[in-house]
Short mmCIF file of C-alpha atoms in Angstrom, two decimals:
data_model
loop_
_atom_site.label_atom_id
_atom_site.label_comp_id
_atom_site.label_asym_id
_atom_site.label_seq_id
_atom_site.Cartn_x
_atom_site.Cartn_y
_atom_site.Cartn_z
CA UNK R 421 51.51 16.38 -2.60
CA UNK R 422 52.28 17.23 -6.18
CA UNK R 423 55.06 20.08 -5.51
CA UNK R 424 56.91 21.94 -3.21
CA UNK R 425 57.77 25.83 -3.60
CA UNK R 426 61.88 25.16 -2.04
CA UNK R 427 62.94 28.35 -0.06
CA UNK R 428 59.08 30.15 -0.60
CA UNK R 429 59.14 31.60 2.64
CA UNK R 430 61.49 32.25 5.63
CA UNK R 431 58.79 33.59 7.74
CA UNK R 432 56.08 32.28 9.60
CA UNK R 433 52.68 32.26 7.08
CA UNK R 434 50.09 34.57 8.34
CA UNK R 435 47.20 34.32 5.33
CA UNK R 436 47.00 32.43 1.83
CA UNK R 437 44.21 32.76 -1.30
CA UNK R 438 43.81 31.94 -3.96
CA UNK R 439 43.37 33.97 -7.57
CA UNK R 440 41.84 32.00 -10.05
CA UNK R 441 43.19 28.48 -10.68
CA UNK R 442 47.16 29.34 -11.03
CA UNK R 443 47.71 31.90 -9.00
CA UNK R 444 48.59 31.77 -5.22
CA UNK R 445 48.95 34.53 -2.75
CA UNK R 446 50.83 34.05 0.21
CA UNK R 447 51.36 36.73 3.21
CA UNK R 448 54.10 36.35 5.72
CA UNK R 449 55.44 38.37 9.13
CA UNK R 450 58.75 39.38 9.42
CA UNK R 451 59.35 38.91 13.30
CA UNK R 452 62.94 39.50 13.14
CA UNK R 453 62.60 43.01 11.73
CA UNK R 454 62.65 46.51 13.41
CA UNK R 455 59.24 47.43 12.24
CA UNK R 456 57.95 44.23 12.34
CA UNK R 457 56.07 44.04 8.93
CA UNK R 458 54.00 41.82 6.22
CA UNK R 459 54.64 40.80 2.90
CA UNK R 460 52.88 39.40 0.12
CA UNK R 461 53.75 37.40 -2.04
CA UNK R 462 52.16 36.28 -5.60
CA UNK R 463 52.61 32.46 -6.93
CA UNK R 464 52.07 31.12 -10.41
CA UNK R 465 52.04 27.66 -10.11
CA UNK R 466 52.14 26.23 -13.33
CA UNK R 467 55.13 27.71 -13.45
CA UNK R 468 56.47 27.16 -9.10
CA UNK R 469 57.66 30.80 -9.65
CA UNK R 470 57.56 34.02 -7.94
CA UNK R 471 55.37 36.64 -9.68
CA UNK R 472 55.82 39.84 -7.75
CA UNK R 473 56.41 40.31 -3.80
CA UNK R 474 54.71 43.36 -2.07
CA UNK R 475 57.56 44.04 0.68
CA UNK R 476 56.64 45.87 3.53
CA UNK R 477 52.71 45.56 2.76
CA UNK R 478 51.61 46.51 6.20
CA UNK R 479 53.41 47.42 9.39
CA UNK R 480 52.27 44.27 11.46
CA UNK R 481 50.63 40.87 10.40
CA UNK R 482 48.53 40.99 7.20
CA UNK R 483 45.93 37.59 8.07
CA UNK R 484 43.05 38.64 6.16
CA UNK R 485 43.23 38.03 1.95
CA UNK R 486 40.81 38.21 -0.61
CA UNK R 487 40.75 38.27 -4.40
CA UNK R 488 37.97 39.97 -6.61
CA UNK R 489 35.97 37.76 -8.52
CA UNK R 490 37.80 39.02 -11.86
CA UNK R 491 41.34 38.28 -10.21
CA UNK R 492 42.43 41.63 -10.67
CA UNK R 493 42.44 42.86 -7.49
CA UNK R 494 43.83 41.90 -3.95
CA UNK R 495 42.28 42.82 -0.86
CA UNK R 496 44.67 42.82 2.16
CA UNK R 497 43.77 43.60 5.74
CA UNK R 498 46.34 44.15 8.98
CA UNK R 499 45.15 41.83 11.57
CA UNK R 500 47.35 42.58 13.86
CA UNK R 501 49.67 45.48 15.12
CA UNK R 502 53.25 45.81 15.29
CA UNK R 503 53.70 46.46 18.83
CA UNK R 504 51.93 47.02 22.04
CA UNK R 505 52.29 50.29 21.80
CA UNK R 506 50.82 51.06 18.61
CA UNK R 507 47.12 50.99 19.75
CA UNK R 508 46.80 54.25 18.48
CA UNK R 509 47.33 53.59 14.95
CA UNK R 510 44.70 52.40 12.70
CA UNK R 511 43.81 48.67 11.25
CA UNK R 512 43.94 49.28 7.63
CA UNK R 513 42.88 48.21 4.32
CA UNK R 514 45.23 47.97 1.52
CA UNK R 515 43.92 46.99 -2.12
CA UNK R 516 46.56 46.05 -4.61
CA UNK R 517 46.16 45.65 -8.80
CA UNK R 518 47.43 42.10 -9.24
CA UNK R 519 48.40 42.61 -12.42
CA UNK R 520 50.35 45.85 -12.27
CA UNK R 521 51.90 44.44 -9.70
CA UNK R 522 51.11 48.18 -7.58
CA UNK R 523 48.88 49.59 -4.18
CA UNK R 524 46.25 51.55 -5.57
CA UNK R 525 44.09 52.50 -2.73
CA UNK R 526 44.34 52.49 1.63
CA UNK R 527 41.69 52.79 4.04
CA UNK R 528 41.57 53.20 7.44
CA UNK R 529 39.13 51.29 9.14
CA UNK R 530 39.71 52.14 13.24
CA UNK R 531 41.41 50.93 16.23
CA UNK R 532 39.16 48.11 16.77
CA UNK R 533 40.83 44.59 15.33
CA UNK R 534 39.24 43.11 11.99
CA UNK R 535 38.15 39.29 11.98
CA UNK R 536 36.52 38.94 8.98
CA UNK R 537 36.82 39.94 5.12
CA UNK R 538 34.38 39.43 2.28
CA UNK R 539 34.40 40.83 -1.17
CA UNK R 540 31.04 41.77 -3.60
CA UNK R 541 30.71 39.36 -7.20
CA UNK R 542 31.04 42.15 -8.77
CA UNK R 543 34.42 43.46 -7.69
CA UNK R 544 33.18 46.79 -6.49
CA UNK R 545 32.81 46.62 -2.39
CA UNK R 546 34.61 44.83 0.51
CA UNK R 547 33.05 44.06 4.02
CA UNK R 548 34.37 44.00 7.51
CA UNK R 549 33.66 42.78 10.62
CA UNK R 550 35.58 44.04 13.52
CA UNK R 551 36.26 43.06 16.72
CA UNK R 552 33.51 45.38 18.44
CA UNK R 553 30.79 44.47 16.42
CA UNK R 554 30.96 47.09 13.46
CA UNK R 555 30.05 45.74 10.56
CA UNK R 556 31.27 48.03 7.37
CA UNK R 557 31.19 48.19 3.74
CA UNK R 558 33.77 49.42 1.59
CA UNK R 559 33.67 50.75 -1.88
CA UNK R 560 36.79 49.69 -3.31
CA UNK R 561 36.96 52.68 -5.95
CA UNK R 562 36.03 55.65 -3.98
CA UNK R 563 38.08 54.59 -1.15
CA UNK R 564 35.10 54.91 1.09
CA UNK R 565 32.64 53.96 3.55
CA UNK R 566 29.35 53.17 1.96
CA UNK R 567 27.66 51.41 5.48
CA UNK R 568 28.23 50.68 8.68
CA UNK R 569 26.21 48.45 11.46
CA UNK R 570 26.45 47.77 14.85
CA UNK R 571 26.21 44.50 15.37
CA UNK R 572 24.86 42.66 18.90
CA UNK R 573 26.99 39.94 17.53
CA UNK R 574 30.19 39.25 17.32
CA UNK R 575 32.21 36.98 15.50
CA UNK R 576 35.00 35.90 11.86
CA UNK R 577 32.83 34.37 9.64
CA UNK R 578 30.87 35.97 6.73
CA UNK R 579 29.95 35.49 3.03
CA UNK R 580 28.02 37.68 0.63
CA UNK R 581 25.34 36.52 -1.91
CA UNK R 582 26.00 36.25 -5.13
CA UNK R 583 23.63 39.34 -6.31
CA UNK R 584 25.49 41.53 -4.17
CA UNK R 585 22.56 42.82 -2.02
CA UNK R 586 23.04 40.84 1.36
CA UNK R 587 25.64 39.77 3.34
CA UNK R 588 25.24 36.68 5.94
CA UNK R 589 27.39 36.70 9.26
CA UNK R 590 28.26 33.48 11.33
CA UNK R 591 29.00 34.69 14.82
CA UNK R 592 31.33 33.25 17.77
CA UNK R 593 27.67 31.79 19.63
CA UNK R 594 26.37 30.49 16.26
CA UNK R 595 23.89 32.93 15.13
CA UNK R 596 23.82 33.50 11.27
CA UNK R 597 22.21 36.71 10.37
CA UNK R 598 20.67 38.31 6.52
CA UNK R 599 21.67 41.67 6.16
CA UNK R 600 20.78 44.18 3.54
CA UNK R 601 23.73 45.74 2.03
CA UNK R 602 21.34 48.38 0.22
CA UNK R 603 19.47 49.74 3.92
CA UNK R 604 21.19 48.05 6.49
CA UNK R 605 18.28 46.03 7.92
CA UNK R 606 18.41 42.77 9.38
CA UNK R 607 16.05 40.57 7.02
CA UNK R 608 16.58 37.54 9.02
CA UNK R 609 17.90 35.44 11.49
CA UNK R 610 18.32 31.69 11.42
CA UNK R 611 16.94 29.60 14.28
CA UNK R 612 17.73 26.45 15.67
CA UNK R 613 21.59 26.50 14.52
CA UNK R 614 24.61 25.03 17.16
CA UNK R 615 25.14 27.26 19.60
CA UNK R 616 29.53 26.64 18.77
CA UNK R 617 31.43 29.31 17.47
CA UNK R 618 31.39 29.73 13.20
CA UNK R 619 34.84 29.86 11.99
CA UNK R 620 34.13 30.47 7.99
CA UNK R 621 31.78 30.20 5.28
CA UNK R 622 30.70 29.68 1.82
CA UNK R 623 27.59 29.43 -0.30
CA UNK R 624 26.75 28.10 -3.81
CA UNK R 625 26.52 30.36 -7.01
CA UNK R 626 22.73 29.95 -6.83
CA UNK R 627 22.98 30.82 -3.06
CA UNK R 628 20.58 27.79 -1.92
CA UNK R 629 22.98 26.84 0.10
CA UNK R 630 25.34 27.85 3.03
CA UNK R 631 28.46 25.82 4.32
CA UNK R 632 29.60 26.43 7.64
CA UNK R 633 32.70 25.39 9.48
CA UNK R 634 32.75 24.89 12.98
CA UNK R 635 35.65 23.84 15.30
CA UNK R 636 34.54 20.12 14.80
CA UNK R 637 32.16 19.68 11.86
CA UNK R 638 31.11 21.41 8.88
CA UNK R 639 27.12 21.99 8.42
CA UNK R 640 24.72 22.64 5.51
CA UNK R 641 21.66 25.06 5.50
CA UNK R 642 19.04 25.73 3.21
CA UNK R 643 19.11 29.31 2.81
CA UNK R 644 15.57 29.99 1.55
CA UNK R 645 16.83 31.62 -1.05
CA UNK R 646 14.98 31.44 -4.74
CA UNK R 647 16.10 30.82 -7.41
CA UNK R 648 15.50 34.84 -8.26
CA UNK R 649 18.19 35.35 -5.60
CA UNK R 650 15.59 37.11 -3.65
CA UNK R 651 15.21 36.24 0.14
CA UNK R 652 11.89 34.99 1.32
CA UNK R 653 9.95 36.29 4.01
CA UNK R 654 10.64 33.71 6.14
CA UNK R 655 13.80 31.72 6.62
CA UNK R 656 13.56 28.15 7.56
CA UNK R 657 16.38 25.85 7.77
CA UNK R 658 15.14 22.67 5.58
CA UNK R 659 18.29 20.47 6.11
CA UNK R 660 20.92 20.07 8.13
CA UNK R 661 23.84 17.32 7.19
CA UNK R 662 26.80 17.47 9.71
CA UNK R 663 30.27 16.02 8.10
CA UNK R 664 33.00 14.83 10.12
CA UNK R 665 35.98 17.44 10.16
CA UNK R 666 38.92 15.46 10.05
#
């Protein structure tokens, strides 16, 4: 343990990322309060300070964070309402400018929970996966829908490539699924994977790779991927090295 931030937070911690290698960005719920709201707060720490505090970020508990490749932007997603009563009122999507310290765009997904959050290399789209299925991607400029799936599947784990054109979901039974951010199609499915629930994942720059954690282990898979970053016709899973999850 190198340091402790004294006095950080006085809430329970709901989400934490990471921008870049100095910046952290913690979210926290305010359970004491009337409305019962989220806020973010940005680290720098070099320097164990606070850099700027979103108050009031969303009404109810902000889990889901995710920074732009560049580090300018902050993608922030309400996991989970205020009260029981508030069914009614949209899960949003909040994106905030890091370094003008400022909210500059909201969407409004619907009234179905979001698990998962993934953002595009290139800054430009987010994508969600919701509690029934819909998978949806956001352009982060226009503030709008550019796709959205139905998904069979279900589940809070996805990562997209690093040439932006497919996104690969890790379900609660263990399927991983290719999907093409540019039609929509399914280009493939992986076979022989655990059938235990996926709880995150990453892949390498090159995208040979894909890392998944599971509630005991974390695996590796070949992607088939080439080095083009183009997906062959086939998928076949050409290793397989379990690690011990302490």
């Amino acid at each position: 343990l190198e340091y402790i931030l004294e006095a950080a937070h006085q809430n329970p911690l709901v989400g934490l990322v990471m921008a870049g290698n100095d910046l952290c960005i913690t979210s926290e719920r305010n359970y004491k309060s009337d409305i019962n709201e989220s806020s973010i707060k940005v680290w720098n720490l070099k320097t164990q300070s606070l850099v700027n505090c979103f108050e009031r970020a969303h009404d109810g508990e902000a889990g889901l964070l995710a920074t732009t490749e560049d580090n300018k932007l902050l993608v922030s997603v309400l996991t989970a309402k205020p009260t029981e009563n508030s069914d009614k009122r949209d899960y949003t999507i909040k994106v905030w400018n890091l370094e003008e310290g400022k909210n500059v765009a909201k969407m409004s997904s619907n009234t179905k929970k979001i698990r998962a959050l993934a953002l595009t290399q290139d800054s430009k789209s987010a994508v969600t996966w919701d509690s029934d299925g819909l998978l949806t991607l956001w352009n982060l400029k226009n503030k709008s829908k550019e796709l959205s799936l139905k998904l069979r599947t279900k589940g809070e784990a996805l990562i997209v490539t690093s040439d932006n054109k497919f996104v690969i979901t890790g379900s609660d039974t263990g399927a991983i699924d290719v999907w093409n951010l540019q039609n929509g199609k399914k280009v493939s499915t992986y076979g022989e994977t655990p059938s235990e629930s996926i709880k995150s994942m990453r892949i390498t720059k090159d995208n040979q790779y894909l890392f998944c954690a599971y509630p005991d282990s974390v695996r590796m898979f070949s992607t088939g991927f080439t080095n083009k970053n183009s997906l062959k016709d086939e998928v076949n899973l050409l290793s397989n090295c379990s690690l011990k999850h302490y």
